[in-house]
Amino acid sequence: MTAQFLPRRQFLLRAAGAAGFVLVPGLWRPLGATPAEVKAEIAKLVGEAALRPGLVKLDLPVLVESPNAVGMTVTAGTPPAGTRIQSFHVFAAANPLPNVGHFHFGPRAGRPRVSTHIRLADSQTVTAIAKLSDGSCWSDSVDLLVTLSACLD
Amino acid sequence: MTRVLIRVPKTVKPGQEFEIKVLISHPMETGYRRDHQGTPIPRDIVKQFRCTLDGEEVFRAEMFPAIAANPYFFFHAVAERGGTLRFEWSDERGTAWRESAALTVE
Amino acid sequence: MIRQAAMAVALLATWPAAAQTDDMANPAFLWVEEGKALWSERPRPGAKSCADCHGAAETAMRGVAARHPAFDAKRGRAMLLTQRLDACRVEHQGETPFEPESRRQLGLAAYIALQSRGLPVAIAADGPLAKTVAEGRALYTRRIGQLDLSCAQCHDDLVGRRLAATAIPSGHVNAYPVYRSDWLGMGSFWRRLGNCTTGVRAEAFAPHSPEHVALESYLAARGNDLPMQAPGFRN
């Protein structure tokens, strides 16, 4: 049967199934971290402190076409008087390891900011946490959609 | 082989924030991939990256396999006087690399 | 174990200001840096470097990638940029050709292509190159592989449609060689071509084979007037 006689969707699926086009899933084992694992990682970081929304800003595309190198930027607003931002911590719940990176800002840092490229295994919520010198923790999250073959249905 | 590209301004003003960009050559093997024979490719990632100015920390990253191949970092620094910017990074097998750049403040 | 980063002292503050922001985020520039070093490296004592004959790449190589593939009157055939590099390597440096897809070949090709960035693609497609371009076009529209598909069916008729996660691009080559995150590295048009022929379950064409040369010539000519973007970045 040639592609000509297939409905377009089936044609595309079939072509996609052929090796050489779908390289993405091979990078990761299919299983993501469990919500409990993610919670545990975040709890390790935050400790007794409450996790407050705000202050930190996580920039990621909401629609991810190519999850092998997704541009990510974490920045923050002005922290409460008498405190400074010590670090950012990023978690991707559906990755096989929820930890993405810990980013620390020393005495010679300017405004806390980090831009980098990350890998995302699947559609998921990515969370960035800012830890301040007084121990308080602030967070921001982005729900994003990784477009895998499922979107052909 | 080029191991790293580093971009810092040649001169900066005292107390004025400036940008540092670093691109490290490294495959960041996740440990989840298999080769053509189906054998798992062992995890091989840069674990730590650190930038200091005359020994004082500017920025430090602890990385996981979710950092993309050829890690790229963009961050800010501030300097009151000139000095040496040092960049150090290491993998999980104990290999470490370093590079430095002179910074002129005027 | 501490290793001093070997040829790494790449403080790029000298690059054109406009290009700065994005370039550092494109790992292709790790390859470019190698190509730059290679340009003035003598392969062995007594042999000449590219720079010894050509001078500064910024002036000597400006526009060169934008008009390749080109017909070579001396040799009487179409030549890709990478074949040019090999010709100089062999005939002028007395060395062996570059290994296809090696860091050195890609780095040098990317470094030379960078000297044409922003210039319009300018393939002389109606001169003596016309025959090769026509052969490329014929290949491009021929159905191949178990899936019995032609390049044109995807890259002309289904542009923008999705193949799994990927939108089908229009199949231009003005950004090649490119860095691809799923390759964890750089590759030329030939490597990309291999992905597409495997994709339709067809036999791959050998590097620098007549089919490769014809297809690259046709695709380059089809992109005439587009701005040169190499080295590109593809996710």
Coordinates of C-alpha atoms in Angstrom, one line a residue:
Chain A
M1 CA 0.0 0.0 0.0
T2 CA 1.4 3.4 -0.8
A3 CA 1.0 6.5 1.2
Q4 CA -1.3 8.0 -1.4
F5 CA -4.1 5.7 -0.4
L6 CA -3.8 6.2 3.3
P7 CA -5.8 8.8 5.1
R8 CA -3.5 11.7 5.9
R9 CA -3.3 11.1 9.6
Q10 CA -2.4 7.5 9.1
F11 CA 0.1 8.4 6.5
L12 CA 1.8 10.7 8.9
L13 CA 1.7 8.3 11.8
R14 CA 3.2 5.6 9.6
A15 CA 6.0 7.9 8.3
A16 CA 6.6 9.0 11.9
G17 CA 6.9 5.4 13.0
A18 CA 9.8 4.9 10.7
A19 CA 13.1 5.1 12.3
G20 CA 15.0 8.4 12.0
F21 CA 12.2 10.8 12.9
V22 CA 11.2 9.9 16.4
L23 CA 14.4 10.2 18.4
V24 CA 13.2 11.9 21.5
P25 CA 11.8 9.2 23.8
G26 CA 15.0 7.2 23.6
L27 CA 16.8 9.8 25.7
W28 CA 14.9 8.9 28.8
R29 CA 13.5 5.8 30.4
P30 CA 9.8 6.0 30.1
L31 CA 9.0 6.3 33.8
G32 CA 9.0 9.7 35.5
A33 CA 9.6 10.4 39.1
T34 CA 6.6 9.8 41.4
P35 CA 4.9 12.7 43.0
A36 CA 6.1 11.4 46.4
E37 CA 9.7 11.5 45.2
V38 CA 9.3 15.1 44.0
K39 CA 7.7 16.1 47.3
A40 CA 10.5 14.5 49.2
E41 CA 13.2 16.4 47.2
I42 CA 11.4 19.7 47.8
A43 CA 10.9 18.9 51.5
K44 CA 14.6 18.3 51.8
L45 CA 15.2 21.7 50.5
V46 CA 12.5 23.7 52.2
G47 CA 12.5 22.0 55.5
E48 CA 10.0 23.4 58.0
A49 CA 9.5 26.6 56.1
A50 CA 6.4 27.2 54.2
L51 CA 6.7 27.4 50.4
R52 CA 5.3 30.7 49.3
P53 CA 4.3 31.6 45.8
G54 CA 6.0 34.7 44.3
L55 CA 9.3 36.5 44.3
V56 CA 10.9 34.0 41.9
K57 CA 10.1 33.9 38.2
L58 CA 10.5 30.8 36.0
D59 CA 10.5 31.3 32.3
L60 CA 9.9 28.3 30.1
P61 CA 7.9 27.9 26.9
V62 CA 4.4 26.5 27.5
L63 CA 4.5 24.4 24.3
V64 CA 7.7 22.4 24.0
E65 CA 8.4 20.9 20.5
S66 CA 11.8 19.6 21.2
P67 CA 12.4 18.6 24.7
N68 CA 16.2 17.9 24.4
A69 CA 17.2 21.5 24.9
V70 CA 14.5 23.8 26.3
G71 CA 15.6 27.3 27.1
M72 CA 15.0 28.2 30.7
T73 CA 15.5 31.4 32.7
V74 CA 15.1 31.9 36.4
T75 CA 15.1 35.4 37.8
A76 CA 13.8 37.0 41.0
G77 CA 12.3 40.3 42.2
T78 CA 13.6 42.3 45.2
P79 CA 13.8 40.2 48.3
P80 CA 12.4 41.5 51.7
A81 CA 14.7 44.0 53.4
G82 CA 17.6 42.4 55.3
T83 CA 17.5 39.2 53.2
R84 CA 19.3 38.1 50.1
I85 CA 18.6 35.4 47.6
Q86 CA 21.0 32.5 48.1
S87 CA 19.9 30.0 45.5
F88 CA 17.5 28.7 42.9
H89 CA 16.4 25.1 42.7
V90 CA 14.5 23.6 39.8
F91 CA 12.4 20.4 39.7
A92 CA 10.8 18.7 36.8
A93 CA 8.3 16.2 38.3
A94 CA 7.9 14.0 35.2
N95 CA 11.6 13.5 34.6
P96 CA 13.2 10.3 35.7
L97 CA 15.1 12.3 38.2
P98 CA 13.1 15.2 39.5
N99 CA 16.2 17.3 40.2
V100 CA 17.2 19.6 37.3
G101 CA 19.8 21.8 39.0
H102 CA 20.7 23.8 42.1
F103 CA 22.1 27.3 41.3
H104 CA 23.9 29.3 44.0
F105 CA 24.7 33.0 44.0
G106 CA 27.8 34.1 45.9
P107 CA 28.9 37.5 47.2
R108 CA 30.2 38.5 43.8
A109 CA 26.9 37.7 42.0
G110 CA 24.8 40.4 40.5
R111 CA 21.0 40.1 40.4
P112 CA 20.3 36.4 40.8
R113 CA 19.6 35.0 37.3
V114 CA 20.4 31.9 35.5
S115 CA 19.6 30.9 31.9
T116 CA 20.4 27.4 30.7
H117 CA 19.0 24.6 28.5
I118 CA 17.2 21.7 30.1
R119 CA 15.7 18.3 29.1
L120 CA 12.1 17.5 29.7
A121 CA 10.8 13.9 29.5
D122 CA 7.1 14.7 29.1
S123 CA 4.4 17.2 29.6
Q124 CA 4.6 18.3 33.2
T125 CA 4.8 21.0 35.8
V126 CA 8.3 22.5 36.4
T127 CA 8.9 24.3 39.6
A128 CA 11.6 26.8 40.6
I129 CA 12.3 27.6 44.2
A130 CA 14.3 30.5 45.5
K131 CA 15.9 30.1 48.9
L132 CA 16.6 33.3 50.9
S133 CA 19.2 34.0 53.6
D134 CA 16.5 33.9 56.2
G135 CA 15.5 30.4 55.3
S136 CA 12.3 31.3 53.6
C137 CA 11.4 29.7 50.2
W138 CA 9.4 31.1 47.3
S139 CA 8.3 29.3 44.2
D140 CA 7.0 29.6 40.7
S141 CA 5.7 26.9 38.4
V142 CA 5.1 26.4 34.7
D143 CA 2.7 23.8 33.3
L144 CA 4.0 22.8 29.9
L145 CA 3.0 20.6 27.1
V146 CA 5.6 18.5 25.4
T147 CA 4.2 17.6 22.0
L148 CA 4.8 13.9 21.5
S149 CA 3.2 11.6 19.0
A150 CA 0.1 11.4 21.1
C151 CA -1.0 14.8 19.6
L152 CA -1.7 13.1 16.2
D153 CA -4.9 11.5 17.5
Chain B
M1 CA 39.1 20.0 21.3
T2 CA 37.5 23.2 22.4
R3 CA 36.3 22.5 25.9
V4 CA 34.6 25.8 26.7
L5 CA 33.6 29.1 25.4
I6 CA 33.5 32.0 27.9
R7 CA 32.2 35.4 27.3
V8 CA 32.9 38.2 29.7
P9 CA 33.3 41.9 29.0
K10 CA 36.8 43.1 28.6
T11 CA 36.3 46.0 30.9
V12 CA 33.5 46.8 33.4
K13 CA 32.6 49.8 35.6
P14 CA 33.0 49.4 39.4
G15 CA 29.8 48.2 41.0
Q16 CA 28.0 47.8 37.7
E17 CA 26.5 44.5 37.0
F18 CA 27.8 42.6 34.0
E19 CA 26.9 39.4 32.1
I20 CA 28.9 36.2 32.0
K21 CA 28.1 33.4 29.5
V22 CA 29.6 30.0 29.5
L23 CA 29.2 27.1 27.0
I24 CA 30.9 23.9 28.1
S25 CA 31.6 21.1 25.7
H26 CA 30.2 17.9 27.2
P27 CA 27.7 15.2 26.1
M28 CA 25.8 15.1 29.5
E29 CA 25.0 11.4 29.0
T30 CA 21.8 10.8 30.9
G31 CA 22.5 7.1 31.6
Y32 CA 19.1 6.3 30.1
R33 CA 20.1 5.9 26.5
R34 CA 21.2 2.8 24.7
D35 CA 23.6 2.4 21.8
H36 CA 22.8 0.6 18.6
Q37 CA 23.5 -2.8 20.1
G38 CA 21.1 -2.0 22.9
T39 CA 23.7 -1.7 25.6
P40 CA 23.0 1.1 28.1
I41 CA 25.3 4.1 27.7
P42 CA 26.7 4.9 31.1
R43 CA 25.8 8.2 32.8
D44 CA 28.5 10.8 32.3
I45 CA 27.6 14.3 33.3
V46 CA 29.3 17.5 34.5
K47 CA 28.2 17.6 38.1
Q48 CA 29.6 20.9 39.4
F49 CA 30.3 24.2 37.8
R50 CA 31.7 27.2 39.7
C51 CA 32.7 30.7 38.8
T52 CA 34.7 32.8 41.3
L53 CA 36.3 36.3 41.2
D54 CA 39.6 36.4 43.1
G55 CA 38.4 33.5 45.2
E56 CA 35.0 34.8 46.0
E57 CA 32.0 33.0 44.6
V58 CA 30.0 34.5 41.8
F59 CA 27.9 31.5 40.7
R60 CA 27.8 27.8 41.3
A61 CA 25.6 25.1 39.7
E62 CA 25.0 21.5 40.8
M63 CA 23.8 19.6 37.7
F64 CA 21.7 16.6 37.0
P65 CA 21.1 14.7 33.7
A66 CA 18.2 17.1 33.0
I67 CA 20.8 19.8 32.0
A68 CA 21.1 19.6 28.2
A69 CA 24.2 18.4 26.4
N70 CA 26.9 21.1 26.1
P71 CA 25.7 23.0 29.2
Y72 CA 25.1 26.7 28.8
F73 CA 25.0 29.2 31.6
F74 CA 24.2 32.9 31.7
F75 CA 24.5 34.8 35.0
H76 CA 25.3 38.2 36.4
A77 CA 28.3 39.4 38.4
V78 CA 29.5 42.6 40.0
A79 CA 33.1 43.7 40.6
E80 CA 34.5 46.7 42.5
R81 CA 38.0 46.2 41.3
G82 CA 39.8 44.2 38.6
G83 CA 40.8 40.6 39.2
T84 CA 40.8 37.1 37.9
L85 CA 37.6 35.2 37.0
R86 CA 38.1 31.5 37.5
F87 CA 35.8 28.9 36.0
E88 CA 36.0 25.3 37.3
W89 CA 33.9 22.3 36.4
S90 CA 34.1 18.6 37.1
D91 CA 32.4 15.4 36.2
E92 CA 31.3 12.5 38.4
R93 CA 34.4 10.5 37.6
G94 CA 36.7 13.0 39.2
T95 CA 37.9 14.8 36.1
A96 CA 38.1 18.5 36.6
W97 CA 38.7 21.4 34.2
R98 CA 39.5 25.0 34.7
E99 CA 39.9 28.2 32.8
S100 CA 40.4 31.8 33.8
A101 CA 39.9 35.3 32.4
A102 CA 41.3 38.6 33.5
L103 CA 38.7 41.3 34.3
T104 CA 39.6 45.0 34.1
V105 CA 37.5 47.4 36.1
E106 CA 37.8 51.1 35.3
Chain C
M1 CA 42.9 15.2 38.3
I2 CA 42.8 18.8 37.0
R3 CA 43.1 19.5 33.3
Q4 CA 43.8 22.9 32.0
A5 CA 41.2 23.4 29.3
A6 CA 43.5 22.9 26.3
M7 CA 42.7 25.2 23.4
A8 CA 39.9 26.8 25.3
V9 CA 40.9 30.4 25.9
A10 CA 38.1 31.6 23.8
L11 CA 37.2 35.0 25.2
L12 CA 34.8 36.0 22.5
A13 CA 34.5 39.6 23.3
T14 CA 35.7 40.4 19.8
W15 CA 32.7 39.0 18.0
P16 CA 30.2 41.2 16.2
A17 CA 28.0 42.7 18.9
A18 CA 24.8 42.0 17.2
A19 CA 25.4 38.3 17.1
Q20 CA 26.4 37.9 20.7
T21 CA 23.3 37.1 22.6
D22 CA 22.2 34.1 20.7
D23 CA 25.6 32.6 19.6
M24 CA 26.7 31.6 23.0
A25 CA 23.5 29.6 23.5
N26 CA 24.3 27.7 20.3
P27 CA 26.8 24.9 21.0
A28 CA 27.7 24.9 17.3
F29 CA 30.1 27.7 18.3
L30 CA 32.2 25.1 20.1
W31 CA 32.8 23.6 16.7
V32 CA 33.3 27.0 15.1
E33 CA 36.1 27.7 17.6
E34 CA 37.8 24.6 16.4
G35 CA 37.4 25.5 12.8
K36 CA 38.9 28.9 13.5
A37 CA 42.0 27.3 15.1
L38 CA 42.3 24.8 12.2
W39 CA 42.3 27.7 9.7
S40 CA 45.7 28.9 10.8
E41 CA 47.1 25.5 11.8
R42 CA 49.9 24.0 9.7
P43 CA 49.2 20.3 9.4
R44 CA 52.9 19.5 9.7
P45 CA 56.2 21.4 9.6
G46 CA 56.7 22.9 6.2
A47 CA 53.1 22.5 5.1
K48 CA 50.9 25.6 4.6
S49 CA 47.9 26.5 6.7
C50 CA 44.7 27.7 5.1
A51 CA 45.6 31.1 6.3
D52 CA 49.0 31.0 4.7
C53 CA 47.4 30.9 1.3
H54 CA 44.1 32.6 1.8
G55 CA 44.8 35.2 4.5
A56 CA 42.1 36.2 7.0
A57 CA 39.0 34.1 6.7
E58 CA 36.8 37.1 7.5
T59 CA 37.7 38.6 4.1
A60 CA 38.9 35.6 2.0
M61 CA 35.9 33.4 2.8
R62 CA 33.2 36.1 2.9
G63 CA 30.4 34.9 0.6
V64 CA 32.1 31.6 -0.3
A65 CA 29.6 29.4 1.5
A66 CA 26.7 31.4 0.1
R67 CA 27.7 30.4 -3.5
H68 CA 28.4 26.7 -2.8
P69 CA 27.7 24.2 -4.2
A70 CA 29.4 25.6 -7.3
F71 CA 30.6 24.4 -10.6
D72 CA 34.4 24.0 -10.7
A73 CA 35.7 24.7 -14.2
K74 CA 39.1 23.3 -13.5
R75 CA 37.7 19.9 -12.4
G76 CA 34.7 20.0 -14.6
R77 CA 32.2 19.1 -11.9
A78 CA 29.9 20.5 -9.2
M79 CA 31.6 20.8 -5.8
L80 CA 30.2 21.1 -2.3
L81 CA 31.9 23.3 0.2
T82 CA 33.2 20.2 2.0
Q83 CA 34.6 18.9 -1.2
R84 CA 36.4 22.2 -1.7
L85 CA 38.0 21.8 1.8
D86 CA 39.1 18.3 0.9
A87 CA 40.6 19.5 -2.4
C88 CA 42.7 22.1 -0.6
R89 CA 43.6 19.6 2.1
V90 CA 44.8 17.0 -0.5
E91 CA 46.2 19.2 -3.3
H92 CA 47.6 22.1 -1.4
Q93 CA 48.4 20.6 2.0
G94 CA 49.3 17.1 1.0
E95 CA 47.0 15.6 3.6
T96 CA 44.2 13.1 3.5
P97 CA 40.6 14.3 3.1
F98 CA 38.6 15.2 6.2
E99 CA 36.7 12.4 7.8
P100 CA 33.0 13.0 7.0
E101 CA 31.2 14.5 10.0
S102 CA 34.3 14.8 12.1
R103 CA 34.7 17.7 14.5
R104 CA 37.4 19.1 12.2
Q105 CA 35.4 18.9 9.0
L106 CA 32.3 20.3 10.6
G107 CA 34.2 23.0 12.5
L108 CA 36.0 24.3 9.5
A109 CA 32.8 24.2 7.3
A110 CA 30.9 26.0 10.1
Y111 CA 33.6 28.6 10.5
I112 CA 33.7 29.3 6.8
A113 CA 29.9 29.4 6.5
L114 CA 29.8 31.9 9.4
Q115 CA 31.7 34.3 7.2
S116 CA 28.7 34.4 4.9
R117 CA 26.1 34.8 7.6
G118 CA 23.3 37.2 6.6
L119 CA 24.3 37.2 3.0
P120 CA 21.8 35.9 0.5
V121 CA 22.2 32.4 -0.8
A122 CA 23.6 32.9 -4.3
I123 CA 23.9 29.6 -6.2
A124 CA 24.6 30.1 -9.9
A125 CA 22.0 27.6 -10.9
D126 CA 21.6 28.4 -14.6
G127 CA 25.2 28.2 -15.5
P128 CA 27.2 24.9 -15.8
L129 CA 25.7 23.8 -12.4
A130 CA 22.3 23.6 -14.0
K131 CA 22.7 19.9 -14.9
T132 CA 23.5 18.9 -11.4
V133 CA 20.6 21.0 -10.0
A134 CA 18.3 19.2 -12.5
E135 CA 19.6 15.8 -11.3
G136 CA 18.9 16.9 -7.7
R137 CA 15.4 18.0 -8.6
A138 CA 14.7 14.6 -10.2
L139 CA 15.9 12.8 -7.1
Y140 CA 13.9 15.1 -4.9
T141 CA 10.7 14.3 -6.6
R142 CA 11.3 10.5 -7.0
R143 CA 9.5 8.2 -4.6
I144 CA 12.0 6.1 -2.6
G145 CA 12.1 3.6 0.2
Q146 CA 9.6 1.2 1.7
L147 CA 7.3 4.1 2.4
D148 CA 7.4 5.0 -1.2
L149 CA 7.7 8.7 -0.5
S150 CA 9.5 11.5 -2.3
C151 CA 11.3 14.4 -0.5
A152 CA 8.8 16.7 -2.3
Q153 CA 5.8 15.0 -0.8
C154 CA 7.0 16.0 2.7
H155 CA 9.0 19.2 2.1
D156 CA 6.7 20.8 -0.5
D157 CA 3.3 19.3 0.1
L158 CA 3.2 18.8 3.8
V159 CA 5.3 21.6 5.2
G160 CA 4.1 22.6 8.6
R161 CA 2.2 19.3 9.2
R162 CA 3.3 17.3 12.1
L163 CA 5.3 14.1 11.9
A164 CA 5.1 12.9 15.5
A165 CA 6.4 15.8 17.5
T166 CA 8.1 17.5 14.6
A167 CA 6.7 20.0 12.2
I168 CA 7.9 19.2 8.7
P169 CA 10.2 22.0 7.6
S170 CA 10.6 23.3 4.1
G171 CA 13.9 21.5 3.7
H172 CA 16.3 24.4 3.2
V173 CA 20.0 24.0 3.7
N174 CA 21.0 27.6 4.4
A175 CA 21.6 26.9 8.1
Y176 CA 23.8 23.8 7.6
P177 CA 25.9 22.5 9.2
V178 CA 23.7 22.6 12.3
Y179 CA 23.9 21.7 15.9
R180 CA 21.0 19.4 16.9
S181 CA 20.3 18.6 20.5
D182 CA 19.1 15.1 19.7
W183 CA 22.4 14.4 17.9
L184 CA 24.2 15.8 21.0
G185 CA 26.3 17.5 18.4
M186 CA 26.7 18.9 14.9
G187 CA 26.0 17.5 11.6
S188 CA 26.0 18.4 7.9
F189 CA 23.2 18.3 5.4
W190 CA 24.4 14.8 4.6
R191 CA 23.7 13.6 8.1
R192 CA 20.2 15.1 8.0
L193 CA 19.7 13.5 4.6
G194 CA 20.5 10.2 6.2
N195 CA 17.8 10.7 8.8
C196 CA 15.3 11.4 6.1
T197 CA 16.2 8.4 3.9
T198 CA 16.2 6.2 7.0
G199 CA 12.8 7.7 7.9
V200 CA 11.3 6.5 4.6
R201 CA 13.3 3.2 4.9
A202 CA 15.4 3.9 1.9
E203 CA 19.1 3.2 1.4
A204 CA 21.2 6.0 2.6
F205 CA 23.4 7.9 0.1
A206 CA 27.2 7.9 0.7
P207 CA 28.8 11.2 1.7
H208 CA 29.9 13.2 -1.4
S209 CA 28.2 10.6 -3.7
P210 CA 26.7 12.0 -6.9
E211 CA 23.2 11.8 -5.2
H212 CA 24.4 13.8 -2.2
V213 CA 26.0 16.4 -4.4
A214 CA 22.9 16.7 -6.7
L215 CA 20.4 16.9 -3.8
E216 CA 22.5 19.5 -1.9
S217 CA 22.9 21.5 -5.1
Y218 CA 19.2 21.5 -5.8
L219 CA 18.2 22.4 -2.3
A220 CA 20.7 25.2 -2.1
A221 CA 19.6 26.6 -5.4
R222 CA 15.9 26.2 -4.3
G223 CA 16.8 28.5 -1.4
N224 CA 18.5 31.2 -3.4
D225 CA 18.1 34.7 -1.8
L226 CA 17.4 33.3 1.6
P227 CA 19.8 34.7 4.2
M228 CA 22.7 32.4 5.2
Q229 CA 22.1 31.2 8.7
A230 CA 24.9 28.6 9.3
P231 CA 25.8 27.4 11.7
G232 CA 22.2 26.7 12.7
F233 CA 20.6 25.3 15.8
R234 CA 18.0 22.7 15.7
N235 CA 16.3 21.1 18.6

